[in-house]
Coordinates of C-alpha atoms in Angstrom, one line a residue:
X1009 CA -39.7 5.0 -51.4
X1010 CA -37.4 2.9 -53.9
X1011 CA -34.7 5.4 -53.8
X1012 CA -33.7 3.5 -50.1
X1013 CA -32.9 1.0 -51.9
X1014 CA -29.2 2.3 -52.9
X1015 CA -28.1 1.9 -49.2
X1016 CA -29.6 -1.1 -48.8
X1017 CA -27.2 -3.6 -46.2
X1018 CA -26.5 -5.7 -49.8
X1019 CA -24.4 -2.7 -50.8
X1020 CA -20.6 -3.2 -50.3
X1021 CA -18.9 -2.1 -47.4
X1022 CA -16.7 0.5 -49.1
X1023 CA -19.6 2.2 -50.8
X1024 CA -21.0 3.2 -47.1
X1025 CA -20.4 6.8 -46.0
X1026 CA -20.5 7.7 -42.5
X1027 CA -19.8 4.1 -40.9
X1028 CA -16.2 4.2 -40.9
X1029 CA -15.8 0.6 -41.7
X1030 CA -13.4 0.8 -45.1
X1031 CA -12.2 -2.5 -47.2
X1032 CA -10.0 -3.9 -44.2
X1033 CA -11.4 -5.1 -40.7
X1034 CA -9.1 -5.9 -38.3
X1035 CA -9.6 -9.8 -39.1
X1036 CA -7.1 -9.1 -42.0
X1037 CA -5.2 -6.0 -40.8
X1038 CA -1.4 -7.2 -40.4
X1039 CA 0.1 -6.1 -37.7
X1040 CA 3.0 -3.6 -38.4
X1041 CA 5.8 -4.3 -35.4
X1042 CA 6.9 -7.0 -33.4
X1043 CA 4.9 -7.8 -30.9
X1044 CA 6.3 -9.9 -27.4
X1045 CA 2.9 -11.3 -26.7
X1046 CA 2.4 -13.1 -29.7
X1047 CA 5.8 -14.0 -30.4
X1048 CA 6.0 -15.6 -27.0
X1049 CA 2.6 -17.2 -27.8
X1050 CA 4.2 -18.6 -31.1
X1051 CA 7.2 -19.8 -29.3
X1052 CA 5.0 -21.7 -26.5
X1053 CA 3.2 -23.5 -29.5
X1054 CA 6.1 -24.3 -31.0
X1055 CA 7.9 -25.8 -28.2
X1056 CA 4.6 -27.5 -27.1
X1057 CA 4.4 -29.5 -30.6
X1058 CA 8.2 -30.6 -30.1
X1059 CA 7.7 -31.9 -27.2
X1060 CA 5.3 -34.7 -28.5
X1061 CA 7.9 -35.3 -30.6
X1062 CA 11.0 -36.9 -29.0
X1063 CA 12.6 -37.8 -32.0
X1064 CA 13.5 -34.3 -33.3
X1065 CA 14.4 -33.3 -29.8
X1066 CA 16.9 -36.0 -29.1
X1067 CA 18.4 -35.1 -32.5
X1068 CA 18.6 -31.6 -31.7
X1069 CA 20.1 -31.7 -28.9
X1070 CA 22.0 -35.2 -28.5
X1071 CA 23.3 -35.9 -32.4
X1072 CA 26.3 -33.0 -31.7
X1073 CA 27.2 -34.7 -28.6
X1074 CA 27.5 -37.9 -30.3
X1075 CA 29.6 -36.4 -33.5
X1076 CA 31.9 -35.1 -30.6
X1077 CA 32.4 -38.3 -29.0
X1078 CA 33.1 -40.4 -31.8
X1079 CA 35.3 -37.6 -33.2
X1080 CA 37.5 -37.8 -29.9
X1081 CA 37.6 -41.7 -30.1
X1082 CA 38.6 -41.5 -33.8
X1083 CA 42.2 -39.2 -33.5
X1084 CA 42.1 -41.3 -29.5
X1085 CA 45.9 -41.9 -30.9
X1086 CA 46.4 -38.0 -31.4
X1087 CA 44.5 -36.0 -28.8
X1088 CA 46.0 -33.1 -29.9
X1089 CA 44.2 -33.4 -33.8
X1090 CA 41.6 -33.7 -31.5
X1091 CA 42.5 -30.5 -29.5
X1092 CA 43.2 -28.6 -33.2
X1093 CA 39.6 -29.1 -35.3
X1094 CA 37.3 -30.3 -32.0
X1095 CA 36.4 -26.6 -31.5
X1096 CA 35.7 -25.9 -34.4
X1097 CA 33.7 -28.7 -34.9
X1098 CA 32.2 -27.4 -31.5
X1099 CA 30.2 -24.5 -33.8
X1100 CA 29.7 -26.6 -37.2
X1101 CA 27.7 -29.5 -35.7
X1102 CA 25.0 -27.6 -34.2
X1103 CA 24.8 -25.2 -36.7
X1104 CA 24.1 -27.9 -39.7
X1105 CA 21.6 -29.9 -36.6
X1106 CA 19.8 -27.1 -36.5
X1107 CA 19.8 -26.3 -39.9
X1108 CA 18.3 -29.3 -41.0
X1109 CA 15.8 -29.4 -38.1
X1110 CA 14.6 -26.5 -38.4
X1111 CA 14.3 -26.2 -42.0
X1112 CA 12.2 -29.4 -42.4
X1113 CA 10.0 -28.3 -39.1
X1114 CA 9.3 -24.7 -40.4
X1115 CA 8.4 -26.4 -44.2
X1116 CA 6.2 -29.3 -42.2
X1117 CA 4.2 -26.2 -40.7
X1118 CA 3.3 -24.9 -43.9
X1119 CA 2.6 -27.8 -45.8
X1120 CA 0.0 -29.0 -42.9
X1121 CA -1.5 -25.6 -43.3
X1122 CA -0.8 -24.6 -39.6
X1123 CA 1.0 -21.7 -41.2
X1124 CA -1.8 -20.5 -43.1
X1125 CA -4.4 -20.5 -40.6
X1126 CA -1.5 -18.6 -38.7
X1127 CA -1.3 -16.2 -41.3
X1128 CA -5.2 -15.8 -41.1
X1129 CA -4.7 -14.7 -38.0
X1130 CA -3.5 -11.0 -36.4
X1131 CA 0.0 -12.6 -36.4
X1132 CA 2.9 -10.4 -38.5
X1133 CA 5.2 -12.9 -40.2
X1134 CA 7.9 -11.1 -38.1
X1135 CA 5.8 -12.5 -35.3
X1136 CA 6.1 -15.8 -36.3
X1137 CA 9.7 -15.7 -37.7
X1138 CA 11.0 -14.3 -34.1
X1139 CA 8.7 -16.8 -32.0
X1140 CA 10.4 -20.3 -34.4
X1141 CA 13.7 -18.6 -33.0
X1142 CA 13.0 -17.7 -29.9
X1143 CA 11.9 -21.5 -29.4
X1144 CA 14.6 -23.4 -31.5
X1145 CA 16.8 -20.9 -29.4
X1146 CA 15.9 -22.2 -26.4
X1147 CA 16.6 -25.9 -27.2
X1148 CA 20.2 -24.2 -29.1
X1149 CA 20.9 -23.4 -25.5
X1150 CA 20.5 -26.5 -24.2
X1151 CA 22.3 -28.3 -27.5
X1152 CA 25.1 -26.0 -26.6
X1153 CA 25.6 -26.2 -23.1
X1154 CA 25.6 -29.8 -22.9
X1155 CA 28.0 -30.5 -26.6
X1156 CA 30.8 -27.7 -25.0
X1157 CA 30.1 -29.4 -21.3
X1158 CA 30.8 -32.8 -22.9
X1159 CA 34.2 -31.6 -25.5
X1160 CA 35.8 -29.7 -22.4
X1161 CA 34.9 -31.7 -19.1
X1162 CA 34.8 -35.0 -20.3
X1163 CA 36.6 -35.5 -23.6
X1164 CA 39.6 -33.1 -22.4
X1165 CA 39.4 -30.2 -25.3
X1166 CA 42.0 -28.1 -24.2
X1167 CA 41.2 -24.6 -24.6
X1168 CA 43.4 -22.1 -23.3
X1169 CA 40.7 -19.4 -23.0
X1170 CA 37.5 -19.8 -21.2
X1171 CA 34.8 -22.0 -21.7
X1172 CA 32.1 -20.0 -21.6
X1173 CA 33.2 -17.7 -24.3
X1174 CA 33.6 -21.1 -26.1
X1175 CA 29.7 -22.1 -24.7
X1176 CA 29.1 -18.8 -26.4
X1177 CA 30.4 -19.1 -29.8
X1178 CA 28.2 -22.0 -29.8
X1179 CA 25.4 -20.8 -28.8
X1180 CA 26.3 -18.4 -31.3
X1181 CA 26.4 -20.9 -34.2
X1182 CA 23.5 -22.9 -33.7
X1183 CA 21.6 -20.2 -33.6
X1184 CA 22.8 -19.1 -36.8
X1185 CA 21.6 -22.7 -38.2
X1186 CA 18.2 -22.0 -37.2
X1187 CA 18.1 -18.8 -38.9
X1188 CA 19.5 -20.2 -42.1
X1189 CA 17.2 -23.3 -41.7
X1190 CA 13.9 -20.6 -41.6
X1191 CA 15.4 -18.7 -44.6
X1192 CA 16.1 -21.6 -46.8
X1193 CA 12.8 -23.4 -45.7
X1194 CA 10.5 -20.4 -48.0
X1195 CA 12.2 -21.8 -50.9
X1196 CA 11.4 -25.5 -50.7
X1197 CA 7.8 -27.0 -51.8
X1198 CA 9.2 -30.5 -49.8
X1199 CA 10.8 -31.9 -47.2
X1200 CA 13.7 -33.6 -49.5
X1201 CA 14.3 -30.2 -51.2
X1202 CA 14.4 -28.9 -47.8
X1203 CA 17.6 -31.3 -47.0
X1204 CA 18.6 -30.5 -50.7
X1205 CA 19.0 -27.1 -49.6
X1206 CA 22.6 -28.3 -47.5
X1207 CA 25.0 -29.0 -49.9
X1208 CA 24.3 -26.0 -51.0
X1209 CA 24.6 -23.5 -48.4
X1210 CA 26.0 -25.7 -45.3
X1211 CA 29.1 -27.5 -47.6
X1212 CA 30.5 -24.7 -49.4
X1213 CA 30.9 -23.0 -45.9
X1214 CA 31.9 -26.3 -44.1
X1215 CA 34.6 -26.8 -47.1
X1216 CA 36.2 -22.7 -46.8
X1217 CA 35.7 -22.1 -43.6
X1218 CA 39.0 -23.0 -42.4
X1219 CA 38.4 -26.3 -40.9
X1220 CA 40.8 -28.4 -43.4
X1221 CA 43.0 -25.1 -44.1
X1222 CA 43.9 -22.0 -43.0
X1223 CA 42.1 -19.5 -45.1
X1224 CA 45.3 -17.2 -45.9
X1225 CA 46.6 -20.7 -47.9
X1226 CA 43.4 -21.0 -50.1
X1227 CA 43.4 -19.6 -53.8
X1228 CA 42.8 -15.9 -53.3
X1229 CA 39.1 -16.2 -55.1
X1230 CA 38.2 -18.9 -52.5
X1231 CA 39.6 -17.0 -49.5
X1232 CA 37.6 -14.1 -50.9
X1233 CA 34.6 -16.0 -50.9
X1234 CA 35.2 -17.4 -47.6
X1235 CA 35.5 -13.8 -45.8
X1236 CA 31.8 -13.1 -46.3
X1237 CA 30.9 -17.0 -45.2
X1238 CA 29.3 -16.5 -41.7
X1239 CA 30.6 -20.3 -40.3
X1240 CA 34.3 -18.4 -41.5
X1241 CA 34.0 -16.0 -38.5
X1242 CA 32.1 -18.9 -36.0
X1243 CA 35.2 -21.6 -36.9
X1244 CA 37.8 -18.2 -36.0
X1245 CA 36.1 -17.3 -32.8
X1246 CA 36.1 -21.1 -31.8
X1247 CA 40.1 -20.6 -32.9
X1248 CA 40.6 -17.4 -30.7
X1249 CA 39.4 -19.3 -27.1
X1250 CA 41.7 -21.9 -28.2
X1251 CA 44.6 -19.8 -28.5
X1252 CA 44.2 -17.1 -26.2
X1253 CA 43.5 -16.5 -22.4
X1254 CA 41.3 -13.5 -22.9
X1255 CA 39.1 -12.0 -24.8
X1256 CA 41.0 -10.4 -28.2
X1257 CA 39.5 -7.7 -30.6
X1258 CA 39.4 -10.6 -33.5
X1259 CA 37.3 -12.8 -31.1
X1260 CA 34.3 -9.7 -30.3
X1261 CA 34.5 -9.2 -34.3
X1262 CA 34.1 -12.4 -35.3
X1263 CA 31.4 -13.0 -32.2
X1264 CA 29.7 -9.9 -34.0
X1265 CA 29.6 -10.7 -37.7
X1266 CA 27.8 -14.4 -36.4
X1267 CA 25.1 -12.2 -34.4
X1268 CA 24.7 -9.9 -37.0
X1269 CA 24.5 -12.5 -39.9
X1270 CA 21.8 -14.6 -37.9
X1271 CA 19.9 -10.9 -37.4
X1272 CA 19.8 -10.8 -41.1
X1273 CA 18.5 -13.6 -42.4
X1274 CA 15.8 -14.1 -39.7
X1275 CA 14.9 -10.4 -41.1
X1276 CA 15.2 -12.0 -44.4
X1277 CA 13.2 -15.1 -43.7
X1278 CA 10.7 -12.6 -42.2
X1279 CA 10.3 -11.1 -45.4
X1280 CA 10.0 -14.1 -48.0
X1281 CA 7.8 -15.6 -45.9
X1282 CA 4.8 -17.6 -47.5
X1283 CA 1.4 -19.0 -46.3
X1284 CA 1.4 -22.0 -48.2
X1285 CA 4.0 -24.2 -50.7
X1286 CA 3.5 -24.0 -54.1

């Protein structure tokens, strides 16, 4: 009669036999893959909060145009200074844009505690990681299309290759800034650290990149440095369409190494991930 007791529905669940309900439920399993759904999902929401927010979008998408323009107007005695760093400059600005925007968005969620109740959620961090992207990404696109519309149709860059593969590298680089943006952003507890977090990974690249210098005439330690640099590759492809009418083996390696770098740290970011700042 008291011997019931033992099973009683006070007991906890993982001393039951027979119900098949172990320590996890699947309110706190994590999901194991990618999953479109819910990345789309976290995308939406993303893109939904910018757009009550007009100031981060005009800054996103307007502040390389500006940079470009002034830039012209500055060397308007020597268009062709202009026509030398202006593609280059082409990739930089909207990578560092969306550096900054996105590390101070993605360090906002979490100290709100959006990103924990995320977390709580059947939402991987991958999940979350790839849906950020996939919506900075989108307004990348349009940051890119309209900075490269603006340098070649209306302030004269003259490229000898194509545009679009220009449009591309672009693309290309601001994407990369939002990766690095989401990386760097698990490592601050602020918003100021967040911006803290530039001079040291967005000037050491901006200064060996080959924007002031070719790399061959840097010490040998520097230029050694500079060949694992991502924003290296992203100022040589830029280089490549301005040189050249098609499409060279130097430009689909240096396109390559940009992809691949922005691959890794989103995978990275993925992984150091946290629910809440310290």
């Amino acid at each position: 009669m008291t011997t019931t007791s033992a099973t009683s529905p006070g007991t906890s669940p993982g001393t039951g036999t027979g119900t098949g309900a172990g320590p996890s439920t699947g309110a706190t399993a994590r999901p194991s893959a990618l999953n479109l759904s819910r990345t789309t999902a976290t995308a939406t929401r993303v893109l939904r909060q910018l757009r009550h927010d007009p100031r981060t979008i005009a800054m996103m998408i307007l502040i390389p145009c500006v940079m470009l323009f002034l830039l012209r107007y500055v060397f308007d005695g020597s268009p062709r200074t202009f026509d030398s760093i202006g593609a280059s400059l082409l990739g930089i600005f909207p990578l560092i844009t969306m550096f900054l925007v996105t590390s101070i968005a993605t360090l906002r969620e979490r100290t709100s505690g959006t990103l924990e109740r995320l977390l709580a959620m059947p939402l991987g961090k991958g999940d979350l990681i790839a849906g950020y992207a996939l919506a900075f990404g989108a307004l990348a696109i349009i940051q890119s299309v309209l900075a490269t519309g603006l340098a070649v149709w209306f302030l004269g860059l003259d490229v000898i290759g194509s545009p679009w593969l220009l449009l591309l590298v672009a693309l290309l680089d601001a994407l990369l800034g939002t990766a690095l943006g989401l990386f760097v952003s698990a490592f601050a507890s602020s918003e100021f650290q967040a911006v803290q977090f530039m001079p040291a990974v967005i000037f050491p690249q901006l200064l060996l990149c080959g924007l002031f210098t070719p790399r061959s005439n840097m010490h040998p330690v520097l230029e050694a440095i500079s060949d694992v640099l991502p924003m290296s590759y992203a100022v040589d492809g830029m280089n490549e369409v301005l040189k050249h009418t098609d499409m060279t083996a130097t430009f689909i390696r240096d396109v390559l190494i940009v992809a691949g770098c922005a691959l890794l740290v989103l995978t990275l970011g993925a992984a150091t991930l946290r629910r809440r700042t310290a």
